[in-house]
Every structure is written in structure tokens, then in C-alpha cells.
Coordinates of C-alpha atoms and ligand atoms in Angstrom, one line a residue:
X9 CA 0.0 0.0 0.0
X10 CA 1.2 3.1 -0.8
X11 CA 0.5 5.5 2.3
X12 CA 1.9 9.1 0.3
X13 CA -1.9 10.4 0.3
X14 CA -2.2 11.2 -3.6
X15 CA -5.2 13.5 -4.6
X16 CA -5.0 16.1 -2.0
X17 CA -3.8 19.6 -2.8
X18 CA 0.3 20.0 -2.0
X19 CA -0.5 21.6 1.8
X20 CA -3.4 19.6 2.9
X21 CA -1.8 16.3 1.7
X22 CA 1.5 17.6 3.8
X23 CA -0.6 18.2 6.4
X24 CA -1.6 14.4 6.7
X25 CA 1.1 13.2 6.2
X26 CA 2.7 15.1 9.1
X27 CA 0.8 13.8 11.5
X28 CA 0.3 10.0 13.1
X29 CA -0.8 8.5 15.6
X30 CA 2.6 7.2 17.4
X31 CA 6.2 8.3 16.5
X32 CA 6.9 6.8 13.3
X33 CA 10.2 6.5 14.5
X34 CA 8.4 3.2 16.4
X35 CA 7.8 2.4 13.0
X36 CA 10.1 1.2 10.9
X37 CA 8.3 0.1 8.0
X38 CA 5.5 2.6 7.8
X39 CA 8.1 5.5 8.1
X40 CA 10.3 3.6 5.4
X41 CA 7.0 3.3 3.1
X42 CA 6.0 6.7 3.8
X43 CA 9.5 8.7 3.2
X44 CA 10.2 6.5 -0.3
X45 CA 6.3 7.2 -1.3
X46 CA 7.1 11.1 -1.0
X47 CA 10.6 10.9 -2.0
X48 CA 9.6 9.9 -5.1
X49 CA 6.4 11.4 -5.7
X50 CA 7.6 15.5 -4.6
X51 CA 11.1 15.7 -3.1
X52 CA 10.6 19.0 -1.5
X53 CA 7.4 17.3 0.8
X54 CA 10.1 14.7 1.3
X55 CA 12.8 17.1 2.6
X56 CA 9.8 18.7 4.8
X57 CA 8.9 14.7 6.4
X58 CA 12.9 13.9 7.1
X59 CA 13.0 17.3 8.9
X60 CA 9.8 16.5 11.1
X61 CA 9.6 12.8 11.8
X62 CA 13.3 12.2 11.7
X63 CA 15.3 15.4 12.4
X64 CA 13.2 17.2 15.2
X65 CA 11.2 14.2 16.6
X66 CA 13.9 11.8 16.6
X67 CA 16.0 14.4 18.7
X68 CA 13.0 15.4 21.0
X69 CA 12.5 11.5 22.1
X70 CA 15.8 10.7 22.1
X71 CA 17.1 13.7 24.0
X72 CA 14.4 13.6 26.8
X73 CA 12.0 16.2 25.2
X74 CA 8.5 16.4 27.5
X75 CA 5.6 14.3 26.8
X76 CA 3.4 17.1 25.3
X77 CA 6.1 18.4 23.5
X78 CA 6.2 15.1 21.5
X79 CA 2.4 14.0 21.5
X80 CA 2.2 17.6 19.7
X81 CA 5.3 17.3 17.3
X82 CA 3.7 13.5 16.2
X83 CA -0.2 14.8 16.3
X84 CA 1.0 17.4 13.8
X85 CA -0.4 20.1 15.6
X86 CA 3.8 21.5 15.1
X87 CA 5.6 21.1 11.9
X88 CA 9.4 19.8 13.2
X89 CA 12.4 22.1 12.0
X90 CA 16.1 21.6 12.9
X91 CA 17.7 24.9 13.0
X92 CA 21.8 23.8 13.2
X93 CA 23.7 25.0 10.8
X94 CA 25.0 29.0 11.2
X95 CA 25.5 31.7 8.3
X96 CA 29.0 32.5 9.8
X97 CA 31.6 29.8 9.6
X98 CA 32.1 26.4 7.8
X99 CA 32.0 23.4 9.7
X100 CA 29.4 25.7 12.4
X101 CA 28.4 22.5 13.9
X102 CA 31.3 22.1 15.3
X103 CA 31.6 25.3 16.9
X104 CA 27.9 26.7 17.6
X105 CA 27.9 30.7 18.0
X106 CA 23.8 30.8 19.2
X107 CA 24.0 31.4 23.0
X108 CA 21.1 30.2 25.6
X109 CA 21.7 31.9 28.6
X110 CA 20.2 30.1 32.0
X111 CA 18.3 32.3 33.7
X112 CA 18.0 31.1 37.7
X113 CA 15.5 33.6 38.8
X114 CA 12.8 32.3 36.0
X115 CA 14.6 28.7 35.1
X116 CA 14.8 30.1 31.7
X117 CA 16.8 30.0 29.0
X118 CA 17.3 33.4 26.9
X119 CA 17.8 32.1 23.4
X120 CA 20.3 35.3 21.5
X121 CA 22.0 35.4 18.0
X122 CA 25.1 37.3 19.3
X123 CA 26.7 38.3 16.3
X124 CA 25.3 38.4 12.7
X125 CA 27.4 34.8 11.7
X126 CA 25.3 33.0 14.2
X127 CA 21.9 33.5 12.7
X128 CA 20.3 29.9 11.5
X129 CA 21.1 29.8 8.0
X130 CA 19.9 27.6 5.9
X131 CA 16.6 27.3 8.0
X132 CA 14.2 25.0 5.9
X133 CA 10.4 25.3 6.5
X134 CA 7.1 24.2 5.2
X135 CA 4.7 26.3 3.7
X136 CA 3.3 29.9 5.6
X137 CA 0.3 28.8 7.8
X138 CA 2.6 25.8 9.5
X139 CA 3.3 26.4 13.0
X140 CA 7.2 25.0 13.8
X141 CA 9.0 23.5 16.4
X142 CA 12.4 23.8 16.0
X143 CA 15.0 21.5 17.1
X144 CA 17.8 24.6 17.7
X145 CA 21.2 24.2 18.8
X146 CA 23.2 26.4 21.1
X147 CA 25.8 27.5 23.7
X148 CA 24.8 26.2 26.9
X149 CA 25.6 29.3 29.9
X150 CA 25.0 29.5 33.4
X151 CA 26.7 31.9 35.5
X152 CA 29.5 32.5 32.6
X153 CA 30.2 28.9 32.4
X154 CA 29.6 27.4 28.9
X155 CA 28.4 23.8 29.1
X156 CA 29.2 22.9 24.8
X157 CA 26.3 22.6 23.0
X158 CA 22.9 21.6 23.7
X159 CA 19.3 21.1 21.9
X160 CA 16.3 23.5 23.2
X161 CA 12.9 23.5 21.8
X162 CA 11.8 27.0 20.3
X163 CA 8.4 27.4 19.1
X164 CA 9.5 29.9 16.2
X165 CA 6.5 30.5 14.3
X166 CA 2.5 29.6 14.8
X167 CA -0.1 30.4 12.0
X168 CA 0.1 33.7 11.9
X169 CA 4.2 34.3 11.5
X170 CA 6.9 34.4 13.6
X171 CA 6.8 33.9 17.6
X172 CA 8.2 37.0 19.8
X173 CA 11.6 37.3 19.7
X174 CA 12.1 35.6 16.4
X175 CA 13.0 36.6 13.3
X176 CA 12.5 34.6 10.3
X177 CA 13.9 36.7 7.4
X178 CA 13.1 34.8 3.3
X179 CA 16.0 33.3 0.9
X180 CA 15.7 34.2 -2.6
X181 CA 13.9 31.7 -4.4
X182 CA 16.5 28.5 -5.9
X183 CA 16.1 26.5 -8.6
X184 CA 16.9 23.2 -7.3
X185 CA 14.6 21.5 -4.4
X186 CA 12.7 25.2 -4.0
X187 CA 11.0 25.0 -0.4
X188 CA 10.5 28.0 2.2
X189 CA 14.9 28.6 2.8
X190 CA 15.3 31.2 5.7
X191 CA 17.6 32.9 7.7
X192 CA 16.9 32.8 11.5
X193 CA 18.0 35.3 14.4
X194 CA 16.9 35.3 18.1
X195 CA 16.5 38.0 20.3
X196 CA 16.3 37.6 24.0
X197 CA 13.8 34.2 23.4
X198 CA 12.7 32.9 26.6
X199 CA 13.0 29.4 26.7
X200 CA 11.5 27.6 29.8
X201 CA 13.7 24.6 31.6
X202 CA 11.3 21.7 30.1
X203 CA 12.0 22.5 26.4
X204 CA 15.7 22.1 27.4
X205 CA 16.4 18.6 25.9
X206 CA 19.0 17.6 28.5
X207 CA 19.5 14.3 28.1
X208 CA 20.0 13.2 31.7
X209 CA 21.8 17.2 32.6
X210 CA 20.0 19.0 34.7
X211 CA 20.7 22.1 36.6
X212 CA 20.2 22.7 40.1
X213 CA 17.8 25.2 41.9
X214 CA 20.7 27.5 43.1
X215 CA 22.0 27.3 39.4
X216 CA 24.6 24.1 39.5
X217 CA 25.0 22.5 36.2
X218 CA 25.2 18.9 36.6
X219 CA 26.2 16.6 33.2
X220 CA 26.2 12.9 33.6
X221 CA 29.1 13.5 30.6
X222 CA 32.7 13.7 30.5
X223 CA 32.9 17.2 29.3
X224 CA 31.5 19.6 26.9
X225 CA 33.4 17.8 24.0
X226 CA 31.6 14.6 24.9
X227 CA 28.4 16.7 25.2
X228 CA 28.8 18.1 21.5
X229 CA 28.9 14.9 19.8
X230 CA 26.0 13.2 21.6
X231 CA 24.0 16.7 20.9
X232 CA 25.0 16.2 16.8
X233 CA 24.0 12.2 17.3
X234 CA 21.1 13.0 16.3
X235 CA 21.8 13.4 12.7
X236 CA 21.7 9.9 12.5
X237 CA 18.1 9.8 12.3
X238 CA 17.8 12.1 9.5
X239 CA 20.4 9.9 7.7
X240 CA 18.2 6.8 8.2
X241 CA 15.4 9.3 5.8
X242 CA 18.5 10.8 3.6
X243 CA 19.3 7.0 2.6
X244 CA 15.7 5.3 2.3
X245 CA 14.9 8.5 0.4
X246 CA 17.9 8.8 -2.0
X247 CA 17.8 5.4 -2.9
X248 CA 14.3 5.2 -3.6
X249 CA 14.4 7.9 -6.0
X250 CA 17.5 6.1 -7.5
X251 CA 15.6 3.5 -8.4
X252 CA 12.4 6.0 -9.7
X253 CA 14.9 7.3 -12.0
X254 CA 16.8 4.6 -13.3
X255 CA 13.1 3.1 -13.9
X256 CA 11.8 6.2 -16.0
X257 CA 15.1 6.0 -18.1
X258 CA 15.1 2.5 -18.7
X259 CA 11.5 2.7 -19.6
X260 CA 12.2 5.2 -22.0
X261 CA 14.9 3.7 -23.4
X262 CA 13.0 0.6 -24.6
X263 CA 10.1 2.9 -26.3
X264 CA 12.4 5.6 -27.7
X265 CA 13.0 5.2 -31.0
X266 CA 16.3 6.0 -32.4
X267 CA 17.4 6.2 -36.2
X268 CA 21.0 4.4 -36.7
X269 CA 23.0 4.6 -40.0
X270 CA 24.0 1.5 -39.4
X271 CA 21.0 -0.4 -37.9
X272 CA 18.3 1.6 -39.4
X273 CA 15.1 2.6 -36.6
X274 CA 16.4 0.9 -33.4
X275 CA 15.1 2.1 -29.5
X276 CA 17.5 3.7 -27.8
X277 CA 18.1 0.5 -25.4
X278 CA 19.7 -1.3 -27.8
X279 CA 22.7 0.8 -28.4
X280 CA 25.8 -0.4 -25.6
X281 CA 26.3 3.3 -24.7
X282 CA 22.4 3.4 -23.3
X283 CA 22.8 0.0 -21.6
X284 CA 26.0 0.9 -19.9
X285 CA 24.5 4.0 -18.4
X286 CA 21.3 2.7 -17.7
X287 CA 22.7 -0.8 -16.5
X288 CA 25.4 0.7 -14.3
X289 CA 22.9 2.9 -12.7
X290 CA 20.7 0.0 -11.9
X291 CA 23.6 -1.6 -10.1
X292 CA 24.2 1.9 -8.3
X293 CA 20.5 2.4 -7.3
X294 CA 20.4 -1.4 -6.1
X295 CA 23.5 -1.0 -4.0
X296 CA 22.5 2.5 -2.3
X297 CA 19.2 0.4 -1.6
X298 CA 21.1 -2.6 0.1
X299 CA 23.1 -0.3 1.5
X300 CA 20.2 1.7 3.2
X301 CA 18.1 -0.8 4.0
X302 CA 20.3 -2.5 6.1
X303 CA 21.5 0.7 8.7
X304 CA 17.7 1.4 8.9
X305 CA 17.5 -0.1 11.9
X306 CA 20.4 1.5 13.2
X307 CA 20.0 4.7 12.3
X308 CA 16.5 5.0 13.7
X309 CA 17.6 3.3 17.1
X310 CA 17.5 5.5 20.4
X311 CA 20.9 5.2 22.4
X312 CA 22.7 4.0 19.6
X313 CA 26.3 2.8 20.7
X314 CA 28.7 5.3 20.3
X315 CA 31.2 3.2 18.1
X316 CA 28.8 2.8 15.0
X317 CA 28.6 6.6 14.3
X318 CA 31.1 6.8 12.1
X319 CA 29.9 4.0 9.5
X320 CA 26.9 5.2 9.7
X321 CA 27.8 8.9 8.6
X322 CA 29.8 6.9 5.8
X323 CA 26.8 5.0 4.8
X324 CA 25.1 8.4 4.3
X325 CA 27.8 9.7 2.1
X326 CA 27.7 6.3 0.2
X327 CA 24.1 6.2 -0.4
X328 CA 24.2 9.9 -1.4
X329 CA 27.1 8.7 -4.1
X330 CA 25.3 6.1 -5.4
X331 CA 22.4 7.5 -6.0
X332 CA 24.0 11.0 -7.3
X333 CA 25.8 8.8 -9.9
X334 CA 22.4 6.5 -11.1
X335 CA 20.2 9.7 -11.2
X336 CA 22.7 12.0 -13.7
X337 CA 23.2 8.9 -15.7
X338 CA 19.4 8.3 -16.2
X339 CA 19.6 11.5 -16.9
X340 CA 22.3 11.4 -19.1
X341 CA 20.8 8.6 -21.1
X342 CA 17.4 10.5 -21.5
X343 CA 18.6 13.8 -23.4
X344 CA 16.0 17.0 -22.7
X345 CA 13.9 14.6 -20.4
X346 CA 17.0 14.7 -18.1
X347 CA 16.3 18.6 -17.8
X348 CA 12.3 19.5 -17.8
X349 CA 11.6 19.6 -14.4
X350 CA 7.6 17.3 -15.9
X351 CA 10.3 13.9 -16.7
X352 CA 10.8 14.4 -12.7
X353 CA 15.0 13.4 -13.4
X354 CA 16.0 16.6 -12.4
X355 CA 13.9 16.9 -9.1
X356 CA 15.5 13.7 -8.3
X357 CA 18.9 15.3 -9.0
X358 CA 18.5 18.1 -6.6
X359 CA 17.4 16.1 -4.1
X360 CA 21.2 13.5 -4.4
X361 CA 22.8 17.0 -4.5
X362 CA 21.4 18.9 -1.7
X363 CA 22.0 16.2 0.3
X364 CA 25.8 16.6 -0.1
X365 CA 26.0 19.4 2.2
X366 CA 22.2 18.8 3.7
X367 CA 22.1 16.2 6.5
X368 CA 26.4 16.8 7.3
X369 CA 28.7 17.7 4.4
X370 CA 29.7 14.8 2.8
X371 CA 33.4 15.7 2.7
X372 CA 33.8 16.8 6.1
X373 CA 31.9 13.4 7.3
X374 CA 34.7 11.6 5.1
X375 CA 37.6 14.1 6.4
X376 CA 36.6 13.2 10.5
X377 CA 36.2 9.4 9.6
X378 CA 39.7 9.2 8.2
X379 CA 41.1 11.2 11.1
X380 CA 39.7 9.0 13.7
X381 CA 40.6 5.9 11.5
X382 CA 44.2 7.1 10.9
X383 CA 44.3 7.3 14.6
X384 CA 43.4 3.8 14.8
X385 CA 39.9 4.6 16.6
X386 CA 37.8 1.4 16.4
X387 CA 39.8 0.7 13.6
X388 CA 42.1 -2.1 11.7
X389 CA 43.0 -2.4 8.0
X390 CA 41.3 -5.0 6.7
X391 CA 43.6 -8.6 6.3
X392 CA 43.1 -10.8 3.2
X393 CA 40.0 -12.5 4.1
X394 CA 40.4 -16.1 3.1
X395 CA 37.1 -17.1 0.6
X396 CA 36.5 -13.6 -0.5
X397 CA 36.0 -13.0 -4.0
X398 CA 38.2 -11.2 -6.2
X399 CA 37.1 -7.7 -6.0
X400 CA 36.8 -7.5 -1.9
X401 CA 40.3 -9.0 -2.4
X402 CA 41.6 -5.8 -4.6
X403 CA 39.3 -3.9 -2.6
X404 CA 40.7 -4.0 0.8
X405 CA 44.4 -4.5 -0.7
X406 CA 43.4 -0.8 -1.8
X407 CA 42.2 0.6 1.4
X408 CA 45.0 -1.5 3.3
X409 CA 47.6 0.6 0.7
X410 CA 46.1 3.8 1.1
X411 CA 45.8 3.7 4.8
X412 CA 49.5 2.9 5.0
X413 CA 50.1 5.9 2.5
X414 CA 48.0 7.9 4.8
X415 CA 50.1 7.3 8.1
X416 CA 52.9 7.1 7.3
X417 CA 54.4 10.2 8.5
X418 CA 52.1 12.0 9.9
X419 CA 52.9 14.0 12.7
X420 CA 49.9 15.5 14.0
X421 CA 50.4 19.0 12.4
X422 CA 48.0 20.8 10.7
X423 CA 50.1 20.9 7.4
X424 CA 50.8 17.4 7.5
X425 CA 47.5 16.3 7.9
X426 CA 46.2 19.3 4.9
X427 CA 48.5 17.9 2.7
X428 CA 47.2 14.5 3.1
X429 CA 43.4 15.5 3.1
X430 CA 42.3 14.5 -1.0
X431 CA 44.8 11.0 0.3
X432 CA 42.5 10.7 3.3
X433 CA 39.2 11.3 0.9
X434 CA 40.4 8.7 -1.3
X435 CA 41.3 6.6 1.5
X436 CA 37.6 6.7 3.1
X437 CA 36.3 6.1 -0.8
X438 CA 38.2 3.1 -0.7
X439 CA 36.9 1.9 2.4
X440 CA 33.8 2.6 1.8
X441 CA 33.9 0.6 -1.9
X442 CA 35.1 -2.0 -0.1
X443 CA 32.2 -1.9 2.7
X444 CA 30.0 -1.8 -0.2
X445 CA 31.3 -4.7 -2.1
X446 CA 31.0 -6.6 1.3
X447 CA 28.0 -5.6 2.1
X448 CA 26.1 -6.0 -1.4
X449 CA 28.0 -9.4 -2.8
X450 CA 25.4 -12.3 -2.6
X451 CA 22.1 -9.3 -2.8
X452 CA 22.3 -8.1 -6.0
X453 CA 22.4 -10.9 -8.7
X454 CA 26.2 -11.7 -9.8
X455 CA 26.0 -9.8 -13.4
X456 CA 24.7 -6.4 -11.7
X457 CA 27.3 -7.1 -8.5
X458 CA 30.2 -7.2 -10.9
X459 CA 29.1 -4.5 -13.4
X460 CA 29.4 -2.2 -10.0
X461 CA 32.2 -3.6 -8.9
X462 CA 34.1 -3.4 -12.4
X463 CA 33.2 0.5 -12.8
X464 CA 34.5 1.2 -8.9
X465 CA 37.5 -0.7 -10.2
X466 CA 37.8 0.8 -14.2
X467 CA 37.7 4.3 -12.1
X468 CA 41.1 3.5 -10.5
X469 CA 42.7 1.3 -13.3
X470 CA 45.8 3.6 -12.8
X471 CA 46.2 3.3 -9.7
X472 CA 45.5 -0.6 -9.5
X473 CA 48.2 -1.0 -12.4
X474 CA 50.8 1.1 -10.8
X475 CA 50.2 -1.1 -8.1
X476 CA 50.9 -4.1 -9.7
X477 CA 47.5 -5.1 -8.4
X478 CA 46.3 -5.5 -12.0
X479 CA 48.2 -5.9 -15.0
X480 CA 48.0 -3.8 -18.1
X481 CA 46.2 -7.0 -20.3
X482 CA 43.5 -6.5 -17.1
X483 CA 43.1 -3.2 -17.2
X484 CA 42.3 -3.0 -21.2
X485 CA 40.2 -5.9 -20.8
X486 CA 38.1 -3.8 -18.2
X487 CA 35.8 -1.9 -20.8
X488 CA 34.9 -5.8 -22.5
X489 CA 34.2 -7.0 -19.2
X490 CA 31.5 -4.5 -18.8
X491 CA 30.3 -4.5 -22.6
X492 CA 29.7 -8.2 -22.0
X493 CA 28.0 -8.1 -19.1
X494 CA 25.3 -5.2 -20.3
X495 CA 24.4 -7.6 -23.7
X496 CA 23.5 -10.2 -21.5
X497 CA 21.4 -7.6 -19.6
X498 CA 19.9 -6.7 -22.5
X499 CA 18.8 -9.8 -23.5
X500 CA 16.6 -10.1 -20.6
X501 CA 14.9 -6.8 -19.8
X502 CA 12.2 -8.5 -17.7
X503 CA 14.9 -9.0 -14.9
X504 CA 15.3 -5.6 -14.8
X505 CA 11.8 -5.1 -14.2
X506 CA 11.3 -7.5 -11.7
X507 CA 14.5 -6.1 -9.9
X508 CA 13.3 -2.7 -9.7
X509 CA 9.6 -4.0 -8.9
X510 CA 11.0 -6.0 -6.1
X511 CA 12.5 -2.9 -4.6
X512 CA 9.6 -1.4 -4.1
X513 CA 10.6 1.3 -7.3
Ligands
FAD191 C1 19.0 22.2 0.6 C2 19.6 22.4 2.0 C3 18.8 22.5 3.1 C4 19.3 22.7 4.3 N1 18.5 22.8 5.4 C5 19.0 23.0 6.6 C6 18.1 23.1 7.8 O1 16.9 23.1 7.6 N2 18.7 23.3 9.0 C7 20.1 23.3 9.1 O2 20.6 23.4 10.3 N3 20.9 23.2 8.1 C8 20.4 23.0 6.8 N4 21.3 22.9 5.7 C9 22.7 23.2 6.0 C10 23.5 21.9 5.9 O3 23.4 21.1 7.0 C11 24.9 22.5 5.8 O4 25.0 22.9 4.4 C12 26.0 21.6 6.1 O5 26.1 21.4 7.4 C13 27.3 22.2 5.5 O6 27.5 23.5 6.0 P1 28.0 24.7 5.1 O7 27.1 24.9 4.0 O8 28.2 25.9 6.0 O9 29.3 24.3 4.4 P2 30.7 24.6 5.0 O10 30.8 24.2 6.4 O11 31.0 26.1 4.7 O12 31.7 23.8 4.1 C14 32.2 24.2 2.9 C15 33.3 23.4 2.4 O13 34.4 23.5 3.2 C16 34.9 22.3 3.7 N5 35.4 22.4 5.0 C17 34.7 23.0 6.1 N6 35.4 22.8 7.2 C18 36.5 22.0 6.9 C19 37.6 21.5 7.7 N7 37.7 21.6 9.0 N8 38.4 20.7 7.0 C20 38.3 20.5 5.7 N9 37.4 21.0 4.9 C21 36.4 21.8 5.5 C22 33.7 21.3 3.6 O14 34.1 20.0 3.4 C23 32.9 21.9 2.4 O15 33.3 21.2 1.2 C24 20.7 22.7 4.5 C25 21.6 22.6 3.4 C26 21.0 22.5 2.1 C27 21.9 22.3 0.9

């Protein structure tokens, strides 16, 4: 059943589709159902959903928000928002300017924008006429004392337009993903103790900050945790409209007809350049799908051990690659239908690219995983593992390579480690092919397995032959390999269909 309500205008249908009658986050399957429906059907109501069910209600039930709070964020009565990011400086997350100031005579918090860089920037929100919650991030203070940063929950707008104290200024209008972008500043917001999400913190009656946490440091990372519940919706979503994309193109490609000067009036499917594009983005949609599909449960779990962070923030950026990669090349294969935002391609392609920077920026999630891993954090390069086929053997002899390239030498400077940072990108690339490879094998059937593995592998030929990993017959035999394997795709376009079918496309 498809549970996207379809015949509603745009604001009513977002409307229902806000609301439910538990968390969805209990959910699993009825959220999955319900973010690929409207992923795929209006990627800007999609965007709106990750925000609400994932972003702001997954961090108000995981971070101990009250029981109205949440009975009103999951009734719908509040649109969810998650105001993070800051206008000022790259990487803000990591160093939040937004100040809440504890107040002990009123057990308040005054919610400030201190300086111009630390308004809320981009601030994405449904339509006018939506009242919001916002998940908002800032500087914890009491006395003078700063306490890292912490989650509040700020009413910032009702039916009418902004709250007191809030101002919620418009972003020009974009092309790509076009929703309700905004640039938020506070001003002296009062902020009462219960819409603190403290997570086990409290503070005391004469103004004692207690933190059952090592230290501000630690409290900063378990405040950003909660961006692995949007990622569970980034990866469901992106993959799903992976798979709408590659199944549009492929569908056009059998009906399109082409005129040859060899082959005479031919559809565009049976020339090799269309099956390679469209075959190898089948194989890129499936493996974002497998991929997703299996950190769901992960991703939407509460308390989630600390150790699986990192994986997960990689899956994200995988998923987002995958499906980036099968949604230009279905639109690549489908000339001006790839553009006109009625074909629907180029929706899907601003939703694989917002979600780049969106959700975490994708390089800085791959810079701080290969920081920790060069450290040796929860990590070891990966042995030869005795049964493994032959490309998780090249694969982890490549991530095993580049790691070593990676540490050898370094010396904990900053220009040691910047002049090692597009090493360390390609390093975390490599482990995450490899991941992929592992993770995927014996899912996808063997023809569409190898297809993806060979392109991972024809996109480093260099470096595998100056490796000796490969010899030079291997790598010029690469581009056969692959033709091969898309005739014999060809010649049975119903698996296709039932692939894409069976994945819920
Ligand atoms: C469509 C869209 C909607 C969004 N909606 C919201 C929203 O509703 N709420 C919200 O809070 N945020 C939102 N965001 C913001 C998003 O979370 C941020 O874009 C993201 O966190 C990246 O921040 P930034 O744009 O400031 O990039 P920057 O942090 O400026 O990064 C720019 C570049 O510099 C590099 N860089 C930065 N720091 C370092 C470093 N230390 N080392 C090496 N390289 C570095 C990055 O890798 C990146 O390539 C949205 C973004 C988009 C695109």
C-alpha cells in the first residue's frame, strides 16, 4: 500500500502526512513506506517529512524532550524544524555561536543570536500557515560557564508568523529543491527549563550545572547524534528515487526510437552506450538500496552505541554517491527529459545534490572518519580474508595501501595532515567501496554485483596497475568485461523489471 496520500492539494496532503498516531520512528516500516512514497512522488514534501519525523522528533524522544512536546510534534499540531547550521563559519556544527543563557531567577533560558554569523542559516520550513518547532542548537551558559552545546525546543513561528523574539527573514527563491529557505536570528527568546532537551543534565535550583558526561566535547557529539536519524530518511529517500529514476530512463529507453545509420530505426536501449549507463545505474541504485536498507534499523535506534557513528555517517555519504551517480546517468541517457523539471530526473537530481551538504557535508563526514581511522579509533585495515572474492580482495588490498600511505608520517600538524586531506578522501572512498562490495555481494544478482564492482574498479585502473594489483592486459580488458556483461542484460529486460519491482521502485 502506498500511504503518500495522492489527490490532496500539496498543503493539505502535507498536512496528513505530518501527522500519526505514534512516533513513526516506532515504525520502521510505515516510516520507510512513507519517506520512499514522497521521496519519489515531490522531493521538497520529502525534505519537509525527514525534517519533522526524523530530524526534530527523533531528537526530541531521544534527548528527553516532554511528553506534550512530543504527543504535539507527532499529532501534527507542530511542523518539526532543525535549525543547526550558522551563516558565519564552515563546519558551524562544530563550533555553535547561538548562546542560551540560563536564567535562575525564571529557570529560563534566553535564546540570543550574538553576532550576525550565528543566525540559523539555511533554515528550511514548510509552507506559511505551518506552525514550527524547532529543534535549535546552542551554547549552553549559566553563570559564565559554557556547558558545549545543547538542543532546546523553540516554538518559532504559529499560524500567523513568527513567535516573539524571532525573526525569520526569506532566501531568494533557488532553482533546485525550491522550499521555504530562511535565515533565523533570536532575540532575547525565553526558553522555559522543560524544552531544554537535556539528556540526563539538569541544573540545580541555586544554578549548579550537573552533566552525567565527561565534558563539553563529549556533550557536543552526543547533541550532533542525532543526525543519524535524518540519515536513516536521507538514505531510504535517495535510494528510492534512484531507483524512480533509473526506472523512468530505462522505460524510456526501450520505447524511444532511435534512427541508426548502421541499424536503421532501433530504440535507444539497444545501443551499448544506453545499456551501460542505464545498466550501471541500476547496479548503483540497487547497492544504495542494500546499503540503506540495512543501517535502517540502526539509524532510527535510540541510544545508539557510540562506536557505530562513524559507519553510519559513511553509509550516508555512500548512499548519497550512489544514488548521485544513477540519477545523472538516467539523466544522461534520456537527453532533454533529463532537464524539464515534468520527466521528474531533475527533481531527483536536486534532491542526491542537496544532500551533499544537507544532513552533514559529505566531505567533512569523510575528512573526520579518516582522522579517527588514521588514529586507529575502532579501527584495523582490513587482512586478506580467506574465501573472499576477487574484488573485496583488490578492494581491501586498496584501502589497506592507502591507509598505510595515509600514516605514514604524519605527525599531527596541521600541514601534515592538509597535505594529506584528498589522500585521506580517497582513503575513506576506498573503504567505503570496499564496505559496499562486502555488504552487497550475494544481494544483488552476480551480473549487476560485478558491473558495480568493475566501474569502482575501471575508475582507478591507474592506480591498481601502478600497483601491480592489476596488469595492463587486465586493465584494457576492463571496458569488455563491462560490454559483456550489459548484452547479456539486454537480452533479458524483464529481470530488470522485476529487480526494480521487487524494490519497491
Ligand atoms: C537544501 C539544503 C537545506 C538545508 N536545510 C538545513 C536546515 O533546515 N537546517 C540546518 O541546520 N541546516 C540546513 N542545511 C545546511 C547543511 O546542514 C549545511 O549545508 C552543512 O552542514 C554544511 O555547512 P555549510 O554549507 O556551511 O558548508 P561549510 O561548512 O561552509 O563547508 C564548505 C566546504 O568547506 C569544507 N570544510 C569545512 N570545514 C572544513 C575542515 N575543517 N576541513 C576540511 N574541509 C572543511 C567542507 O568540506 C565543504 O566542502 C541545508 C543545506 C542544504 C543544501
Amino acid at each position: 500500500m502506498n500511504p503518500w496520500p495522492t489527490g490532496e492539494p500539496p498543503e493539505a496532503r502535507l498536512r496528513v502526512a505530518l501527522a500519526a498516531d505514534r512516533p513513526l520512528l516506532h515504525d520502521h516500516p510505515r516510516l520507510r513506506a512513507l519517506l520512499e512514497s514522497s521521496a519519489v512522488a515531490d522531493p521538497g514534501e520529502f525534505f519537509l517529512l525527514f525534517l519533522h519525523h526524523c530530524m526534530a522528533t527523533g531528537a526530541a524522544l531521544d534527548q528527553g524532550a516532554a511528553g506534550e512536546d512530543v504527543a504535539d510534534l507527532v499529532s501534527g499540531r507542530w511542523a518539526g524544524a532543525a535549525l543547526l547550521a550558522e551563516l558565519g563559519h564552515a563546519n558551524s556544527n562544530s563550533r555553535t555561536h547561538t548562546e542560551a543563557v540560563f536564567d535562575p531567577a525564571t529557570r529560563e533560558f534566553v535564546l540570543s543570536t550574538p553576532v550576525p554569523g550565528a543566525a540559523k542559516y539555511p533554515a528550511t520550513f514548510g509552507p506559511a500557515g505551518f506552525a514550527t518547532l524547532a529543534v535549535v542548537s546552542a551554547r549552553l551558559l549559566t553563570g559564565g560557564a559554557e556547558h558545549g552545546t545543547a538542543l532546546f525546543l523553540v516554538p518559532v513561528r504559529d499560524e500567523r508568523g513568527p513567535c516573539p523574539g524571532v525573526s525569520i527573514e526569506p532566501c531568494p527563491p533557488t532553482a533546485l529543491l525550491p522550499l521555504d529557505y530562511t535565515t533565523v536570528r533570536f532575540d532575547g527568546v525565553r526558553v522555559p527549563y522543560r524544552r531544554w532537551l537535556r539528556d540526563g543534565a539538569s541544573i540545580t535550583p541555586d544554578g549548579e550545572f550537573h552533566d552525567p558526561l565527561a565534558d563539553a566535547g563529549a556533550r557536543g557529539r552526543r547533541t550532533m547524534s542525532m543526525g543519524r536519524f535524518g540519515w536513516g530518511a536521507i538514505t531510504v529517500g535517495l535510494a528510492a528515487v534512484a531507483r524512480a529514476a533509473v526506472s523512468l530512463a530505462l522505460e524510456r529507453a526501450g520505447r524511444r526510437r532511435t534512427l541508426d545509420r548502421l541499424a536503421g530505426e532501433i530504440p535507444a536501449i539497444d545501443h551499448l552506450n544506453q545499456q551501460r549507463l542505464l545498466f550501471g545505474a541500476l547496479a548503483s541504485a540497487l547497492a544504495a538500496t542494500t546499503l540503506a536498507r540495512r543501517e535502517t534499523g540502526r539509524y532510527w535506534s535510540f541510544g545508539a552505541p557510540p562506536g557505530v557513528h562513524r559507519e553510519l555517517g559513511l553509509t550516508k555519504v555512500a548512499v548519497t554517491a550512489l544514488a548521485d551517480r544513477a540519477v545523472n546517468r538516467a539523466r544522461s541517457a534520456s537527453g532533454t527529459a533529463g532537464f524539464f523539471s515534468e520527466h521528474r530526473l531533475i527533481g531527483y537530481q536536486g534532491l542526491t545534490l542537496a544532500f551533499q551538504s544537507a544532513g552533514g557535508d559529505n566531505r567533512l563526514i569523510g575528512l573526520d572518519a579518516a582522522w579517527t581511522m588514521a588514529a586507529g579509533q575502532d579501527y584495523t585495515p582490513p587482512a586478506d580474508a580467506p574465501g573472499a572474492d576477487e574484488w573485496v580482495t583488490l578492494f581491501r588490498h586498496r584501502e589497506r595501501l592507502l591507509h598505510e600511505e595515509l600514516t605514514a608520517g604524519l605527525d599531527g600538524s596541521f600541514d601534515t595532515w592538509n597535505a594529506r586531506s584528498e589522500l585521506a578522501l580517497r582513503f575513506v572512498s576506498a573503504h567505503s567501496a570496499r564496505r559496499t562490495a562486502e555488504v552487497v555481494s550475494g544481494e544483488l544478482p552476480s551480473d549487476l554485483y560485478e558491473l558495480h564492482c568493475l566501474e569502482e574498479v575501471e575508475a582507478h585502473a591507474g592506480w591498481f596497475l601502478a600497483r601491480g594489483l592489476l596488469t595492463a592486459e587486465q586493465v584494457l580488458g576492463l571496458p569488455e568485461r563491462i560490454n559483456a556483461i550489459c548484452r547479456r542484460l539486454h537480452r533479458d529486460p524483464t529481470t530488470l523489471e522485476h529487480l526494480l519491482a521487487g524494490s519497491g521502485s
